[in-house]
mmCIF file with all atom_site columns, C-alpha atoms in Angstrom:
data_model
loop_
_atom_site.group_PDB
_atom_site.id
_atom_site.type_symbol
_atom_site.label_atom_id
_atom_site.label_alt_id
_atom_site.label_comp_id
_atom_site.label_asym_id
_atom_site.label_entity_id
_atom_site.label_seq_id
_atom_site.pdbx_PDB_ins_code
_atom_site.Cartn_x
_atom_site.Cartn_y
_atom_site.Cartn_z
_atom_site.occupancy
_atom_site.B_iso_or_equiv
_atom_site.pdbx_formal_charge
_atom_site.auth_seq_id
_atom_site.auth_comp_id
_atom_site.auth_asym_id
_atom_site.auth_atom_id
_atom_site.pdbx_PDB_model_num
ATOM 1  C CA . MET A 1 1  ? 0.045   18.905 8.990   1.00 0.00 ? 1086 MET A CA 1
ATOM 2  C CA . ILE A 1 2  ? -0.825  20.979 5.822   1.00 0.00 ? 1087 ILE A CA 1
ATOM 3  C CA . ILE A 1 3  ? -2.345  18.291 2.992   1.00 0.00 ? 1088 ILE A CA 1
ATOM 4  C CA . ASP A 1 4  ? -3.679  19.378 -0.577  1.00 0.00 ? 1089 ASP A CA 1
ATOM 5  C CA . ASN A 1 5  ? -4.152  16.825 -2.900  1.00 0.00 ? 1090 ASN A CA 1
ATOM 6  C CA . THR A 1 6  ? -5.445  17.281 -6.758  1.00 0.00 ? 1091 THR A CA 1
ATOM 7  C CA . ASP A 1 7  ? -5.780  13.786 -7.997  1.00 0.00 ? 1092 ASP A CA 1
ATOM 8  C CA . MET A 1 8  ? -9.213  14.185 -5.647  1.00 0.00 ? 1093 MET A CA 1
ATOM 9  C CA . PRO A 1 9  ? -12.976 15.287 -6.257  1.00 0.00 ? 1094 PRO A CA 1
ATOM 10 C CA . LEU A 1 10 ? -12.958 19.115 -4.514  1.00 0.00 ? 1095 LEU A CA 1
ATOM 11 C CA . TYR A 1 11 ? -14.605 18.393 -1.438  1.00 0.00 ? 1096 TYR A CA 1
ATOM 12 C CA . ALA A 1 12 ? -12.818 15.568 -0.383  1.00 0.00 ? 1097 ALA A CA 1
ATOM 13 C CA . ALA A 1 13 ? -9.517  17.657 -0.633  1.00 0.00 ? 1098 ALA A CA 1
ATOM 14 C CA . ILE A 1 14 ? -11.104 19.892 1.608   1.00 0.00 ? 1099 ILE A CA 1
ATOM 15 C CA . GLN A 1 15 ? -12.394 17.075 4.230   1.00 0.00 ? 1100 GLN A CA 1
ATOM 16 C CA . LYS A 1 16 ? -8.851  15.170 3.887   1.00 0.00 ? 1101 LYS A CA 1
ATOM 17 C CA . PHE A 1 17 ? -6.852  19.231 4.635   1.00 0.00 ? 1102 PHE A CA 1
ATOM 18 C CA . LEU A 1 18 ? -9.475  19.908 7.641   1.00 0.00 ? 1103 LEU A CA 1
ATOM 19 C CA . THR A 1 19 ? -9.057  16.322 9.098   1.00 0.00 ? 1104 THR A CA 1
ATOM 20 C CA . ALA A 1 20 ? -5.429  16.010 8.759   1.00 0.00 ? 1105 ALA A CA 1
ATOM 21 C CA . ASN A 1 21 ? -5.296  19.905 10.513  1.00 0.00 ? 1106 ASN A CA 1
ATOM 22 C CA . GLY A 1 22 ? -7.465  19.248 13.547  1.00 0.00 ? 1107 GLY A CA 1
ATOM 23 C CA . PHE A 1 23 ? -9.988  21.421 12.487  1.00 0.00 ? 1108 PHE A CA 1
ATOM 24 C CA . ILE A 1 24 ? -12.212 17.984 12.105  1.00 0.00 ? 1109 ILE A CA 1
ATOM 25 C CA . GLY A 1 25 ? -12.468 13.891 12.899  1.00 0.00 ? 1110 GLY A CA 1
ATOM 26 C CA . SER A 1 26 ? -14.004 12.194 10.217  1.00 0.00 ? 1111 SER A CA 1
ATOM 27 C CA . TRP A 1 27 ? -16.127 12.288 7.435   1.00 0.00 ? 1112 TRP A CA 1
ATOM 28 C CA . SER A 1 28 ? -18.718 12.191 9.751   1.00 0.00 ? 1113 SER A CA 1
ATOM 29 C CA . ASP A 1 29 ? -18.028 15.491 11.359  1.00 0.00 ? 1114 ASP A CA 1
ATOM 30 C CA . PHE A 1 30 ? -18.053 16.893 7.995   1.00 0.00 ? 1115 PHE A CA 1
ATOM 31 C CA . ALA A 1 31 ? -20.868 15.647 7.145   1.00 0.00 ? 1116 ALA A CA 1
ATOM 32 C CA . ALA A 1 32 ? -22.849 17.099 10.356  1.00 0.00 ? 1117 ALA A CA 1
ATOM 33 C CA . GLN A 1 33 ? -21.073 21.117 9.503   1.00 0.00 ? 1118 GLN A CA 1
ATOM 34 C CA . VAL A 1 34 ? -22.972 20.473 5.899   1.00 0.00 ? 1119 VAL A CA 1
ATOM 35 C CA . GLN A 1 35 ? -26.306 19.299 7.707   1.00 0.00 ? 1120 GLN A CA 1
ATOM 36 C CA . ARG A 1 36 ? -26.331 15.854 5.950   1.00 0.00 ? 1121 ARG A CA 1
ATOM 37 C CA . SER A 1 37 ? -25.967 12.352 6.784   1.00 0.00 ? 1122 SER A CA 1
ATOM 38 C CA . ARG A 1 38 ? -22.989 10.589 7.695   1.00 0.00 ? 1123 ARG A CA 1
ATOM 39 C CA . THR A 1 39 ? -23.901 8.706  4.349   1.00 0.00 ? 1124 THR A CA 1
ATOM 40 C CA . TYR A 1 40 ? -23.879 11.740 2.215   1.00 0.00 ? 1125 TYR A CA 1
ATOM 41 C CA . PHE A 1 41 ? -20.350 11.956 1.311   1.00 0.00 ? 1126 PHE A CA 1
ATOM 42 C CA . SER A 1 42 ? -19.530 8.157  0.643   1.00 0.00 ? 1127 SER A CA 1
ATOM 43 C CA . THR A 1 43 ? -22.755 8.182  -1.520  1.00 0.00 ? 1128 THR A CA 1
ATOM 44 C CA . LEU A 1 44 ? -21.245 10.812 -3.516  1.00 0.00 ? 1129 LEU A CA 1
ATOM 45 C CA . GLN A 1 45 ? -18.013 9.241  -3.686  1.00 0.00 ? 1130 GLN A CA 1
ATOM 46 C CA . ARG A 1 46 ? -19.720 5.361  -5.354  1.00 0.00 ? 1131 ARG A CA 1
ATOM 47 C CA . THR A 1 47 ? -21.772 7.640  -7.616  1.00 0.00 ? 1132 THR A CA 1
ATOM 48 C CA . ASN A 1 48 ? -19.167 10.007 -8.899  1.00 0.00 ? 1133 ASN A CA 1
ATOM 49 C CA . SER A 1 49 ? -21.393 13.120 -8.542  1.00 0.00 ? 1134 SER A CA 1
ATOM 50 C CA . ASN A 1 50 ? -20.662 16.577 -6.619  1.00 0.00 ? 1135 ASN A CA 1
ATOM 51 C CA . PRO A 1 51 ? -22.001 17.989 -4.089  1.00 0.00 ? 1136 PRO A CA 1
ATOM 52 C CA . SER A 1 52 ? -25.423 19.912 -4.253  1.00 0.00 ? 1137 SER A CA 1
ATOM 53 C CA . GLY A 1 53 ? -25.174 24.003 -4.876  1.00 0.00 ? 1138 GLY A CA 1
ATOM 54 C CA . GLU A 1 54 ? -26.432 24.105 -1.285  1.00 0.00 ? 1139 GLU A CA 1
ATOM 55 C CA . VAL A 1 55 ? -23.799 21.816 0.041   1.00 0.00 ? 1140 VAL A CA 1
ATOM 56 C CA . TRP A 1 56 ? -21.301 24.006 -1.376  1.00 0.00 ? 1141 TRP A CA 1
ATOM 57 C CA . ASN A 1 57 ? -22.700 27.011 0.402   1.00 0.00 ? 1142 ASN A CA 1
ATOM 58 C CA . ALA A 1 58 ? -22.298 25.136 3.602   1.00 0.00 ? 1143 ALA A CA 1
ATOM 59 C CA . MET A 1 59 ? -18.973 24.070 3.234   1.00 0.00 ? 1144 MET A CA 1
ATOM 60 C CA . LYS A 1 60 ? -18.033 27.810 2.015   1.00 0.00 ? 1145 LYS A CA 1
ATOM 61 C CA . ASN A 1 61 ? -19.310 29.304 5.577   1.00 0.00 ? 1146 ASN A CA 1
ATOM 62 C CA . PHE A 1 62 ? -17.822 26.421 7.697   1.00 0.00 ? 1147 PHE A CA 1
ATOM 63 C CA . LEU A 1 63 ? -14.347 27.169 6.243   1.00 0.00 ? 1148 LEU A CA 1
ATOM 64 C CA . SER A 1 64 ? -15.251 31.185 6.130   1.00 0.00 ? 1149 SER A CA 1
ATOM 65 C CA . GLU A 1 65 ? -15.867 30.534 10.110  1.00 0.00 ? 1150 GLU A CA 1
ATOM 66 C CA . LEU A 1 66 ? -12.831 28.594 10.283  1.00 0.00 ? 1151 LEU A CA 1
ATOM 67 C CA . ALA A 1 67 ? -10.243 31.076 8.838   1.00 0.00 ? 1152 ALA A CA 1
ATOM 68 C CA . VAL A 1 68 ? -12.096 33.940 11.278  1.00 0.00 ? 1153 VAL A CA 1
ATOM 69 C CA . ASP A 1 69 ? -11.272 32.402 14.118  1.00 0.00 ? 1154 ASP A CA 1
ATOM 70 C CA . CYS A 1 70 ? -7.992  30.908 12.837  1.00 0.00 ? 1155 CYS A CA 1
ATOM 71 C CA . ARG A 1 71 ? -4.894  32.218 14.278  1.00 0.00 ? 1156 ARG A CA 1
ATOM 72 C CA . ASN A 1 72 ? -1.983  29.877 12.128  1.00 0.00 ? 1157 ASN A CA 1
ATOM 73 C CA . GLU A 1 73 ? -1.604  32.082 8.867   1.00 0.00 ? 1158 GLU A CA 1
ATOM 74 C CA . THR A 1 74 ? -0.485  29.208 6.778   1.00 0.00 ? 1159 THR A CA 1
ATOM 75 C CA . LEU A 1 75 ? -3.582  27.369 7.581   1.00 0.00 ? 1160 LEU A CA 1
ATOM 76 C CA . GLU A 1 76 ? -5.620  30.814 7.005   1.00 0.00 ? 1161 GLU A CA 1
ATOM 77 C CA . ARG A 1 77 ? -4.442  30.689 3.670   1.00 0.00 ? 1162 ARG A CA 1
ATOM 78 C CA . TRP A 1 78 ? -5.341  27.418 2.333   1.00 0.00 ? 1163 TRP A CA 1
ATOM 79 C CA . LEU A 1 79 ? -8.651  27.823 4.124   1.00 0.00 ? 1164 LEU A CA 1
ATOM 80 C CA . LEU A 1 80 ? -9.224  31.058 1.764   1.00 0.00 ? 1165 LEU A CA 1
ATOM 81 C CA . HIS A 1 81 ? -7.583  28.903 -1.209  1.00 0.00 ? 1166 HIS A CA 1
ATOM 82 C CA . TYR A 1 82 ? -10.506 26.134 -0.682  1.00 0.00 ? 1167 TYR A CA 1
ATOM 83 C CA . ILE A 1 83 ? -12.897 29.276 -0.134  1.00 0.00 ? 1168 ILE A CA 1
ATOM 84 C CA . ARG A 1 84 ? -11.655 30.269 -3.579  1.00 0.00 ? 1169 ARG A CA 1
ATOM 85 C CA . GLN A 1 85 ? -12.029 27.457 -5.332  1.00 0.00 ? 1170 GLN A CA 1
ATOM 86 C CA . ILE A 1 86 ? -15.583 26.290 -3.942  1.00 0.00 ? 1171 ILE A CA 1
ATOM 87 C CA . GLU A 1 87 ? -15.804 29.474 -5.868  1.00 0.00 ? 1172 GLU A CA 1
ATOM 88 C CA . MET A 1 88 ? -15.124 28.408 -8.926  1.00 0.00 ? 1173 MET A CA 1
ATOM 89 C CA . GLU A 1 89 ? -16.789 25.529 -8.747  1.00 0.00 ? 1174 GLU A CA 1
ATOM 90 C CA . THR A 1 90 ? -19.980 27.247 -7.917  1.00 0.00 ? 1175 THR A CA 1
ATOM 91 C CA . GLY A 1 91 ? -19.591 30.208 -10.449 1.00 0.00 ? 1176 GLY A CA 1
ATOM 92 C CA . LYS A 1 92 ? -20.003 31.880 -6.736  1.00 0.00 ? 1177 LYS A CA 1
#
């Protein structure tokens, strides 16, 4: 199941995609992958903020690791799409 949602912040769309496709189980898993507390993303949502540069970088690294190990060509393309989206977001 692939989900792309442009009506939400990029970090939330990435989390939804990862959860829907079985890469992670929850927001808590996502927060752990970027080495943040379980409440990190809920705080971002509540304050209408974006992740720090460090978190974007950790997300990009996590997605890159998943893409290397991904055996599904379509999912791999989506992972690479989100990596490019993060690069556009951060200018890197």
